Short mmCIF file of C-alpha atoms in Angstrom, two decimals:
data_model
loop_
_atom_site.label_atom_id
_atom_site.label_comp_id
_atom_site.label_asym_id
_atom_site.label_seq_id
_atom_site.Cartn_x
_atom_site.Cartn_y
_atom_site.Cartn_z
CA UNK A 10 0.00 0.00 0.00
CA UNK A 11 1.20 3.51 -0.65
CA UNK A 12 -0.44 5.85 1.34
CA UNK A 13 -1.20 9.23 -0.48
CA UNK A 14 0.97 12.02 -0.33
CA UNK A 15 -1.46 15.26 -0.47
CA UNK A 16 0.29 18.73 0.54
CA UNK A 17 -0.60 19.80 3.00
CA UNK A 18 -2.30 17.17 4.21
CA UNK A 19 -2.21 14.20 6.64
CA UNK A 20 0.65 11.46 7.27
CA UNK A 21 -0.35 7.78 7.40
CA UNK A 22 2.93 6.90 10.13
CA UNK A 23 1.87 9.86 12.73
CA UNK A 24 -1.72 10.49 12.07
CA UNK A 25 -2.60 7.38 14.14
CA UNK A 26 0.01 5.57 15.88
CA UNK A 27 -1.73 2.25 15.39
CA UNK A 28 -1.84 2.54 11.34
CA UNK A 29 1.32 1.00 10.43
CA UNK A 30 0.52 -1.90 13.01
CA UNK A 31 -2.84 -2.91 12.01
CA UNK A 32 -2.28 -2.82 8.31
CA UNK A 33 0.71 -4.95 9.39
CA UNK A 34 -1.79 -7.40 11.32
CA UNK A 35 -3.67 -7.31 7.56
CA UNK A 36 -0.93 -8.49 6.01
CA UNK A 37 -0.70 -5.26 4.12
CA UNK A 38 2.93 -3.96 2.94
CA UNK A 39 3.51 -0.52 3.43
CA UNK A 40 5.33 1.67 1.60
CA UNK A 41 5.79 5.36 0.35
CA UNK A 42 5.65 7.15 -2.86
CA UNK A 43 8.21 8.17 -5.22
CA UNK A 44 9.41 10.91 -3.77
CA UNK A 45 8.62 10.25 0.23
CA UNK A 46 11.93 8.13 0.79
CA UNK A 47 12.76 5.27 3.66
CA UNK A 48 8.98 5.15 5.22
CA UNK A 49 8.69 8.61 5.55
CA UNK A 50 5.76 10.99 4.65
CA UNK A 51 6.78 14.56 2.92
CA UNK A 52 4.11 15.74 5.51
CA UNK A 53 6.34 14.98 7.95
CA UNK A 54 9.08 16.69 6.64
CA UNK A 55 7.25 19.74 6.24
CA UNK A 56 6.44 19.73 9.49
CA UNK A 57 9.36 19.05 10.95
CA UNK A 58 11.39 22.81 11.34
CA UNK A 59 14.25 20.85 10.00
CA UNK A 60 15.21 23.51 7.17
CA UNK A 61 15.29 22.71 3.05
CA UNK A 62 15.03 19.57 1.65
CA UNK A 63 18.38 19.43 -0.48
CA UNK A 64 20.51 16.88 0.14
CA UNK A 65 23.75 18.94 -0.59
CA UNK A 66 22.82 21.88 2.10
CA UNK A 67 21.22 19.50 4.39
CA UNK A 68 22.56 16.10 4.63
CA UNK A 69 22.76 15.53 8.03
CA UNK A 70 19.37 16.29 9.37
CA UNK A 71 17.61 14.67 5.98
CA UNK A 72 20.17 11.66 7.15
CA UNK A 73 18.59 11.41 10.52
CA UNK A 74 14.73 11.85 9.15
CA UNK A 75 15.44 8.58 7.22
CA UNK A 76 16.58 7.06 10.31
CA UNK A 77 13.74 7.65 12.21
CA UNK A 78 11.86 5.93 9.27
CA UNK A 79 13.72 3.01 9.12
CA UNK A 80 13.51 3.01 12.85
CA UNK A 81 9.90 3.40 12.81
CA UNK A 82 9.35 0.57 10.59
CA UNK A 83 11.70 -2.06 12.09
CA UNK A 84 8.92 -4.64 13.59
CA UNK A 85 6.65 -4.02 10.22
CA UNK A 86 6.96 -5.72 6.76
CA UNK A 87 7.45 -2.60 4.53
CA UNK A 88 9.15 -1.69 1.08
CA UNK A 89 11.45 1.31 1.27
CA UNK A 90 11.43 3.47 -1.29
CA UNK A 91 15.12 4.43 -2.12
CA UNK A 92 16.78 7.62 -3.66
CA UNK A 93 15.21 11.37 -3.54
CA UNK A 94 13.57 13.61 -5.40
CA UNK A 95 13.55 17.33 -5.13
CA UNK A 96 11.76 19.73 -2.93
CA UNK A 97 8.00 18.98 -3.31
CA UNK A 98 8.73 16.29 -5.69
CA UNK A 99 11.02 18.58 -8.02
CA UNK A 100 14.21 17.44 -9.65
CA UNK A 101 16.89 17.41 -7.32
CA UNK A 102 18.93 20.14 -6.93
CA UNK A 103 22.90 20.53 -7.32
CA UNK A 104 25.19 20.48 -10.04
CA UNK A 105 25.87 16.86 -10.46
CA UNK A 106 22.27 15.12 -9.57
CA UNK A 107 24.11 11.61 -10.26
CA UNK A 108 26.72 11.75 -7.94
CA UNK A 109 23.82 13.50 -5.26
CA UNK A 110 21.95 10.44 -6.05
CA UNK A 111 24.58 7.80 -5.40
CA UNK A 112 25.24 9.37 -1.70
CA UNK A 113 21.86 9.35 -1.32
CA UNK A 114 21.30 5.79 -1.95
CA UNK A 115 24.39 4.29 -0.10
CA UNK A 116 22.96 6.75 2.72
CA UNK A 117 20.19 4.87 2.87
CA UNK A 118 21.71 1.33 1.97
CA UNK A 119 24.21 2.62 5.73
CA UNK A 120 20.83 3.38 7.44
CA UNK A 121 19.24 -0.08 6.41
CA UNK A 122 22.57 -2.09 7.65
CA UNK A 123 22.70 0.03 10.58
CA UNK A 124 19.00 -0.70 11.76
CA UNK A 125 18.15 -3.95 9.97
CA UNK A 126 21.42 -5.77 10.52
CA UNK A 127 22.30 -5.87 6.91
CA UNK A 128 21.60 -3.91 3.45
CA UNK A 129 19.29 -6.64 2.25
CA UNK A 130 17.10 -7.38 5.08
CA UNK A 131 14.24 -5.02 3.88
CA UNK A 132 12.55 -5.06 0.60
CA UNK A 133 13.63 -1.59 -1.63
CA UNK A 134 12.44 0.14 -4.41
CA UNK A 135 13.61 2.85 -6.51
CA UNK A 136 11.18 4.50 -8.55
CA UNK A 137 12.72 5.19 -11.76
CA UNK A 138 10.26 8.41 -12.30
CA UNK A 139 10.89 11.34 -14.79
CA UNK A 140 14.86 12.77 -14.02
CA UNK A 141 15.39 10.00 -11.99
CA UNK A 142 14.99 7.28 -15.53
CA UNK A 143 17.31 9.75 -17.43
CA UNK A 144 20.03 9.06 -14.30
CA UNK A 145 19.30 5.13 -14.36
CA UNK A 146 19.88 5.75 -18.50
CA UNK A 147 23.32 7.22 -17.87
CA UNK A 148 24.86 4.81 -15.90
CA UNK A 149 23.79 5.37 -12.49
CA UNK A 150 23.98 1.97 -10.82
CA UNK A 151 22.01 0.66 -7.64
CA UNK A 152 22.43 -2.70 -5.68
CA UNK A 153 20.98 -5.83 -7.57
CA UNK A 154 18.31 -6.60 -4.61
CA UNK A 155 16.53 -3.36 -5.49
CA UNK A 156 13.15 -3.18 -7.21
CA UNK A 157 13.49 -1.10 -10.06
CA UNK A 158 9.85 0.93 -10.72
CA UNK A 159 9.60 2.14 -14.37
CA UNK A 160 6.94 4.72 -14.07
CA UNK A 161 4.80 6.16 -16.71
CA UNK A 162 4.76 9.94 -17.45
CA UNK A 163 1.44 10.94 -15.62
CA UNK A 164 -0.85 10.64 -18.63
CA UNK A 165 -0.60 7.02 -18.21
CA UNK A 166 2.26 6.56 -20.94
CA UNK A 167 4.81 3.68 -19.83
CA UNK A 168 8.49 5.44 -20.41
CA UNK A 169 9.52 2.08 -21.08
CA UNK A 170 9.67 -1.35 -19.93
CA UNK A 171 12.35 -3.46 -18.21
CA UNK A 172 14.55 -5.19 -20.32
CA UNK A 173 15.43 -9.02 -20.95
CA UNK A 174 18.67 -8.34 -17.89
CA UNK A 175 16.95 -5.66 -16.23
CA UNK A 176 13.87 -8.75 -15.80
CA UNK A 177 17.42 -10.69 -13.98
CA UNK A 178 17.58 -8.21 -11.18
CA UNK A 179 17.44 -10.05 -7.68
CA UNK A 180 15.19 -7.16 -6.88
CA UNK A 181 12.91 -7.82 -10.11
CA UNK A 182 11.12 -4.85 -11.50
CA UNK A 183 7.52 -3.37 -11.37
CA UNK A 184 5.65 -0.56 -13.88
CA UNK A 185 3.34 1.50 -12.27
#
């Protein structure tokens, strides 16, 4: 399940403490949208005081949001999605997005290892979604365990569709 993402509007994790629990009891997997990162809401960022959401100016406290996420979600089955997008789901800023990316990501495969025990223990996807495709296109590599998402382009256009070793991945692959 991926909970919507109005702005503003309300946050499946903190709008009711029990949520993540009893879709858990369900047998529902949770997980976020393509451009709420590590099980957490961009309500909650907005919310938080914690300053601009660019990875470059802000690393550290953007760091310790995705903790809290992937400490939040520790006794739940989720899927994390993985990588960033811009400031209210923007492009991200910076002058080399790919290298901005790849921090990112090993950020978040540290965070994993660091709360899950190891870099694999929780499912992941990465939602390959407008900029983000044209970064996967040009090299940009992620582990072989994560779900790559090929999106469509909002009018319900597929960008494009895995191919025959992309359908290899450990992590498989999904179109949304």
């Amino acid at each position: 399940m991926w909970p919507a993402y109005p702005e503003p509007g309300n946050s499946f994790f903190v709008d009711d403490p029990l949520n993540q629990a009893t879709a858990d009891d369900y047998g529902i997997v949770v997980s976020t949208s393509h451009h709420e990162p590590m099980q957490r809401a961009t309500n909650e960022w907005l919310t938080s005081g914690q300053g601009s959401w660019d990875w470059e100016k802000n690393k550290e406290k953007i760091y310790k949001f995705f903790e809290g996420g992937a400490e939040r979600a520790k006794d739940y089955e989720s899927y994390f999605t993985m990588g960033m997008r811009g400031d209210s789901d923007s492009g991200l800023s910076g002058d080399n997005p790919m290298a901005i990316m790849r921090d990112v990501i090993d950020s978040q495969r540290e965070i994993i290892t660091k709360v899950y025990g190891n870099a694999t223990a929780v499912r992941q996807v990465w939602a390959l979604y407008k900029e983000v495709l044209a970064l996967y296109e040009q090299g940009l590599e992620v582990p072989d365990d994560i779900t790559l998402l090929f999106a469509d382009d909002n009018f319900g256009n597929i960008r494009r569709l895995p191919t025959k070793e992309e359908l290899k991945r450990a992590g498989g692959t999904g179109v949304s």
